[in-house]
Amino acid sequence: MDADAYLIPVIDGIAYGLLLFTVAAGLTLAFGVGGVLNLAHGTFYAAGAYIAVALSTGSWTSLLIAALAATAVGAGAGAALALAVTALKNRGHLPQALLTFGVALAGGSLLVELFGADELRPAVPTALNSTVTLLGHTYPTYRLAFIAVAAALAAAGWLMVTGTRAGARIRAAADDSDMLASIGVNPRHVTTVVLLTGGALAGLAGALGAPIIGPGPRTAETVLVLSLVVVVVGRLGSIGGAFLAAIAVGQVQSLGVVLLPSWSPYLLFGAMATVLILRRRSAQAVTP
């Protein structure tokens, strides 16, 4: 196979990875900052994707309305989750996991009841519903546009976390919440903002990513599992780590189908296990 034949899978992997990063960024911050393991995060994505299907008519206006509506719904779900887990703050991660798992089951069933069990795709504007030629290969215009938008979101998120006062509070809440409280900032408020923002990003990712990972009966589970892989490989609470892990996951998923099609269902988890083993050995090697 010629080298340029790998171009399309590589670009697909970038699009896939950026979509996963947009979802997983909120998940890793929620756990790193507030210790909240949100197993309903994939359902927030699925809700945004279904909203895009329901509201998109193929016009730019409807695409914008769908994105805004999905973002608002995701933010509302994140805020509601923040209120729900407050009472479970001192009971460990298991009650939170059970709560969010219940929300995921109920939310997923409700979405299927409302929109049906078929896999759906939203209508996109005509200008995006076309292809471009890259080194002799055709590629969907929408995916290139998504890469640009998702890359801009990733850059904005990185700048916010690393270069603003709000980002400094988020990092402080993840590293030492007691120290943050000692300067008059309530860590619970920071956790609420993180959960709200994470929900908003998941909803927005669902609306924009629906043509890539469309809504269906198993969309929530698929997105959640892939996001958890990104969070684990990228280290909890690390935006930079989540970004690199998401791109790597995207490439493994995309190139695996081309290079090792019979092994592609197992490559991702095999790669994750390898990373965790090497990380553990590295940590043991540097421990005096």
PDB file of C-alpha atoms in Angstrom, residues 124-255:
ATOM      1  CA  VAL A 124     -25.768  19.204   7.454  1.00  0.00           C
ATOM      2  CA  PRO A 125     -25.474  22.341   5.303  1.00  0.00           C
ATOM      3  CA  THR A 126     -24.913  21.695   1.612  1.00  0.00           C
ATOM      4  CA  ALA A 127     -21.472  23.307   1.691  1.00  0.00           C
ATOM      5  CA  LEU A 128     -20.372  20.736   4.266  1.00  0.00           C
ATOM      6  CA  ASN A 129     -22.187  17.807   2.681  1.00  0.00           C
ATOM      7  CA  SER A 130     -19.540  17.366   0.002  1.00  0.00           C
ATOM      8  CA  THR A 131     -16.011  16.071  -0.463  1.00  0.00           C
ATOM      9  CA  VAL A 132     -12.589  17.529  -1.143  1.00  0.00           C
ATOM     10  CA  THR A 133      -9.592  15.922  -2.829  1.00  0.00           C
ATOM     11  CA  LEU A 134      -6.468  15.258  -0.756  1.00  0.00           C
ATOM     12  CA  LEU A 135      -3.529  13.758  -2.686  1.00  0.00           C
ATOM     13  CA  GLY A 136      -5.927  12.029  -5.030  1.00  0.00           C
ATOM     14  CA  HIS A 137      -8.244  10.783  -2.271  1.00  0.00           C
ATOM     15  CA  THR A 138     -11.686  12.169  -1.556  1.00  0.00           C
ATOM     16  CA  TYR A 139     -12.529  13.181   1.990  1.00  0.00           C
ATOM     17  CA  PRO A 140     -15.744  14.537   3.584  1.00  0.00           C
ATOM     18  CA  THR A 141     -15.730  18.309   3.933  1.00  0.00           C
ATOM     19  CA  TYR A 142     -17.672  18.104   7.188  1.00  0.00           C
ATOM     20  CA  ARG A 143     -14.905  16.131   8.899  1.00  0.00           C
ATOM     21  CA  LEU A 144     -12.282  18.687   7.890  1.00  0.00           C
ATOM     22  CA  ALA A 145     -14.501  21.472   9.232  1.00  0.00           C
ATOM     23  CA  PHE A 146     -15.011  19.511  12.440  1.00  0.00           C
ATOM     24  CA  ILE A 147     -11.241  19.102  12.858  1.00  0.00           C
ATOM     25  CA  ALA A 148     -10.818  22.886  12.595  1.00  0.00           C
ATOM     26  CA  VAL A 149     -13.592  23.630  15.104  1.00  0.00           C
ATOM     27  CA  ALA A 150     -12.508  20.929  17.557  1.00  0.00           C
ATOM     28  CA  ALA A 151      -8.884  22.051  17.368  1.00  0.00           C
ATOM     29  CA  ALA A 152      -9.991  25.609  18.162  1.00  0.00           C
ATOM     30  CA  LEU A 153     -12.012  24.323  21.142  1.00  0.00           C
ATOM     31  CA  ALA A 154      -9.031  22.313  22.369  1.00  0.00           C
ATOM     32  CA  ALA A 155      -6.743  25.350  22.104  1.00  0.00           C
ATOM     33  CA  ALA A 156      -9.259  27.557  23.907  1.00  0.00           C
ATOM     34  CA  GLY A 157      -9.643  24.972  26.675  1.00  0.00           C
ATOM     35  CA  TRP A 158      -5.896  24.665  27.075  1.00  0.00           C
ATOM     36  CA  LEU A 159      -5.456  28.433  27.298  1.00  0.00           C
ATOM     37  CA  MET A 160      -8.301  28.696  29.803  1.00  0.00           C
ATOM     38  CA  VAL A 161      -6.909  25.999  32.098  1.00  0.00           C
ATOM     39  CA  THR A 162      -3.269  27.118  31.900  1.00  0.00           C
ATOM     40  CA  GLY A 163      -3.524  30.890  31.477  1.00  0.00           C
ATOM     41  CA  THR A 164      -6.522  32.249  33.385  1.00  0.00           C
ATOM     42  CA  ARG A 165      -7.474  32.740  37.014  1.00  0.00           C
ATOM     43  CA  ALA A 166     -10.385  30.317  36.615  1.00  0.00           C
ATOM     44  CA  GLY A 167      -7.984  27.740  35.231  1.00  0.00           C
ATOM     45  CA  ALA A 168      -5.619  28.290  38.151  1.00  0.00           C
ATOM     46  CA  ARG A 169      -8.474  27.578  40.550  1.00  0.00           C
ATOM     47  CA  ILE A 170      -9.331  24.406  38.670  1.00  0.00           C
ATOM     48  CA  ARG A 171      -5.719  23.225  38.870  1.00  0.00           C
ATOM     49  CA  ALA A 172      -5.567  24.150  42.545  1.00  0.00           C
ATOM     50  CA  ALA A 173      -8.775  22.238  43.261  1.00  0.00           C
ATOM     51  CA  ALA A 174      -7.269  19.172  41.590  1.00  0.00           C
ATOM     52  CA  ASP A 175      -3.918  19.438  43.403  1.00  0.00           C
ATOM     53  CA  ASP A 176      -4.890  20.660  46.881  1.00  0.00           C
ATOM     54  CA  SER A 177      -8.510  21.576  47.575  1.00  0.00           C
ATOM     55  CA  ASP A 178      -7.744  22.394  51.225  1.00  0.00           C
ATOM     56  CA  MET A 179      -5.237  25.027  50.176  1.00  0.00           C
ATOM     57  CA  LEU A 180      -7.792  26.471  47.765  1.00  0.00           C
ATOM     58  CA  ALA A 181     -10.371  26.659  50.562  1.00  0.00           C
ATOM     59  CA  SER A 182      -7.847  28.429  52.797  1.00  0.00           C
ATOM     60  CA  ILE A 183      -7.754  31.404  50.407  1.00  0.00           C
ATOM     61  CA  GLY A 184     -11.544  31.740  50.436  1.00  0.00           C
ATOM     62  CA  VAL A 185     -12.525  29.749  47.344  1.00  0.00           C
ATOM     63  CA  ASN A 186     -15.094  27.002  47.872  1.00  0.00           C
ATOM     64  CA  PRO A 187     -13.849  23.846  46.079  1.00  0.00           C
ATOM     65  CA  ARG A 188     -17.460  22.688  45.665  1.00  0.00           C
ATOM     66  CA  HIS A 189     -18.201  25.749  43.546  1.00  0.00           C
ATOM     67  CA  VAL A 190     -15.218  24.912  41.359  1.00  0.00           C
ATOM     68  CA  THR A 191     -16.467  21.322  41.036  1.00  0.00           C
ATOM     69  CA  THR A 192     -19.919  22.585  40.033  1.00  0.00           C
ATOM     70  CA  VAL A 193     -18.406  24.803  37.322  1.00  0.00           C
ATOM     71  CA  VAL A 194     -16.288  21.907  36.053  1.00  0.00           C
ATOM     72  CA  LEU A 195     -19.270  19.524  35.894  1.00  0.00           C
ATOM     73  CA  LEU A 196     -21.397  22.166  34.174  1.00  0.00           C
ATOM     74  CA  THR A 197     -18.646  22.906  31.653  1.00  0.00           C
ATOM     75  CA  GLY A 198     -17.963  19.209  31.092  1.00  0.00           C
ATOM     76  CA  GLY A 199     -21.634  18.565  30.432  1.00  0.00           C
ATOM     77  CA  ALA A 200     -21.770  21.500  28.024  1.00  0.00           C
ATOM     78  CA  LEU A 201     -18.751  20.188  26.113  1.00  0.00           C
ATOM     79  CA  ALA A 202     -20.249  16.691  25.923  1.00  0.00           C
ATOM     80  CA  GLY A 203     -23.522  18.084  24.567  1.00  0.00           C
ATOM     81  CA  LEU A 204     -21.707  20.281  22.045  1.00  0.00           C
ATOM     82  CA  ALA A 205     -19.524  17.343  20.994  1.00  0.00           C
ATOM     83  CA  GLY A 206     -22.675  15.296  20.444  1.00  0.00           C
ATOM     84  CA  ALA A 207     -24.214  17.969  18.227  1.00  0.00           C
ATOM     85  CA  LEU A 208     -21.071  18.534  16.159  1.00  0.00           C
ATOM     86  CA  GLY A 209     -19.897  14.927  16.191  1.00  0.00           C
ATOM     87  CA  ALA A 210     -23.228  13.311  15.274  1.00  0.00           C
ATOM     88  CA  PRO A 211     -22.184  12.898  11.600  1.00  0.00           C
ATOM     89  CA  ILE A 212     -19.053  11.053  12.849  1.00  0.00           C
ATOM     90  CA  ILE A 213     -20.404   9.022  15.792  1.00  0.00           C
ATOM     91  CA  GLY A 214     -24.122   9.221  15.160  1.00  0.00           C
ATOM     92  CA  PRO A 215     -26.795   8.662  17.803  1.00  0.00           C
ATOM     93  CA  GLY A 216     -28.036   5.119  18.253  1.00  0.00           C
ATOM     94  CA  PRO A 217     -28.915   2.606  20.980  1.00  0.00           C
ATOM     95  CA  ARG A 218     -25.250   2.017  21.957  1.00  0.00           C
ATOM     96  CA  THR A 219     -23.810   5.458  21.305  1.00  0.00           C
ATOM     97  CA  ALA A 220     -23.695   6.463  24.983  1.00  0.00           C
ATOM     98  CA  GLU A 221     -21.865   3.272  26.003  1.00  0.00           C
ATOM     99  CA  THR A 222     -19.393   3.500  23.118  1.00  0.00           C
ATOM    100  CA  VAL A 223     -18.504   7.125  23.812  1.00  0.00           C
ATOM    101  CA  LEU A 224     -18.227   6.531  27.567  1.00  0.00           C
ATOM    102  CA  VAL A 225     -15.880   3.550  27.186  1.00  0.00           C
ATOM    103  CA  LEU A 226     -13.636   5.377  24.717  1.00  0.00           C
ATOM    104  CA  SER A 227     -13.614   8.467  26.943  1.00  0.00           C
ATOM    105  CA  LEU A 228     -12.645   6.389  29.974  1.00  0.00           C
ATOM    106  CA  VAL A 229      -9.761   4.908  27.971  1.00  0.00           C
ATOM    107  CA  VAL A 230      -8.625   8.449  27.132  1.00  0.00           C
ATOM    108  CA  VAL A 231      -8.896   9.512  30.774  1.00  0.00           C
ATOM    109  CA  VAL A 232      -6.985   6.490  32.076  1.00  0.00           C
ATOM    110  CA  VAL A 233      -4.199   6.662  29.497  1.00  0.00           C
ATOM    111  CA  GLY A 234      -3.922  10.456  29.703  1.00  0.00           C
ATOM    112  CA  ARG A 235      -3.880  10.538  33.547  1.00  0.00           C
ATOM    113  CA  LEU A 236      -6.736  11.905  35.627  1.00  0.00           C
ATOM    114  CA  GLY A 237      -7.120  15.671  35.638  1.00  0.00           C
ATOM    115  CA  SER A 238      -4.552  16.286  32.890  1.00  0.00           C
ATOM    116  CA  ILE A 239      -5.872  18.214  29.885  1.00  0.00           C
ATOM    117  CA  GLY A 240      -2.607  17.820  27.986  1.00  0.00           C
ATOM    118  CA  GLY A 241      -2.509  14.112  28.749  1.00  0.00           C
ATOM    119  CA  ALA A 242      -6.134  13.699  27.669  1.00  0.00           C
ATOM    120  CA  PHE A 243      -5.397  15.459  24.374  1.00  0.00           C
ATOM    121  CA  LEU A 244      -2.424  13.245  23.531  1.00  0.00           C
ATOM    122  CA  ALA A 245      -4.282  10.117  24.631  1.00  0.00           C
ATOM    123  CA  ALA A 246      -7.344  11.047  22.548  1.00  0.00           C
ATOM    124  CA  ILE A 247      -5.276  11.539  19.401  1.00  0.00           C
ATOM    125  CA  ALA A 248      -3.502   8.233  20.070  1.00  0.00           C
ATOM    126  CA  VAL A 249      -6.810   6.428  20.597  1.00  0.00           C
ATOM    127  CA  GLY A 250      -8.148   7.925  17.380  1.00  0.00           C
ATOM    128  CA  GLN A 251      -5.127   6.705  15.432  1.00  0.00           C
ATOM    129  CA  VAL A 252      -5.279   3.212  16.943  1.00  0.00           C
ATOM    130  CA  GLN A 253      -8.974   2.959  16.086  1.00  0.00           C
ATOM    131  CA  SER A 254      -8.567   4.278  12.532  1.00  0.00           C
ATOM    132  CA  LEU A 255      -5.257   2.729  11.462  1.00  0.00           C
TER     133      LEU A 255
END
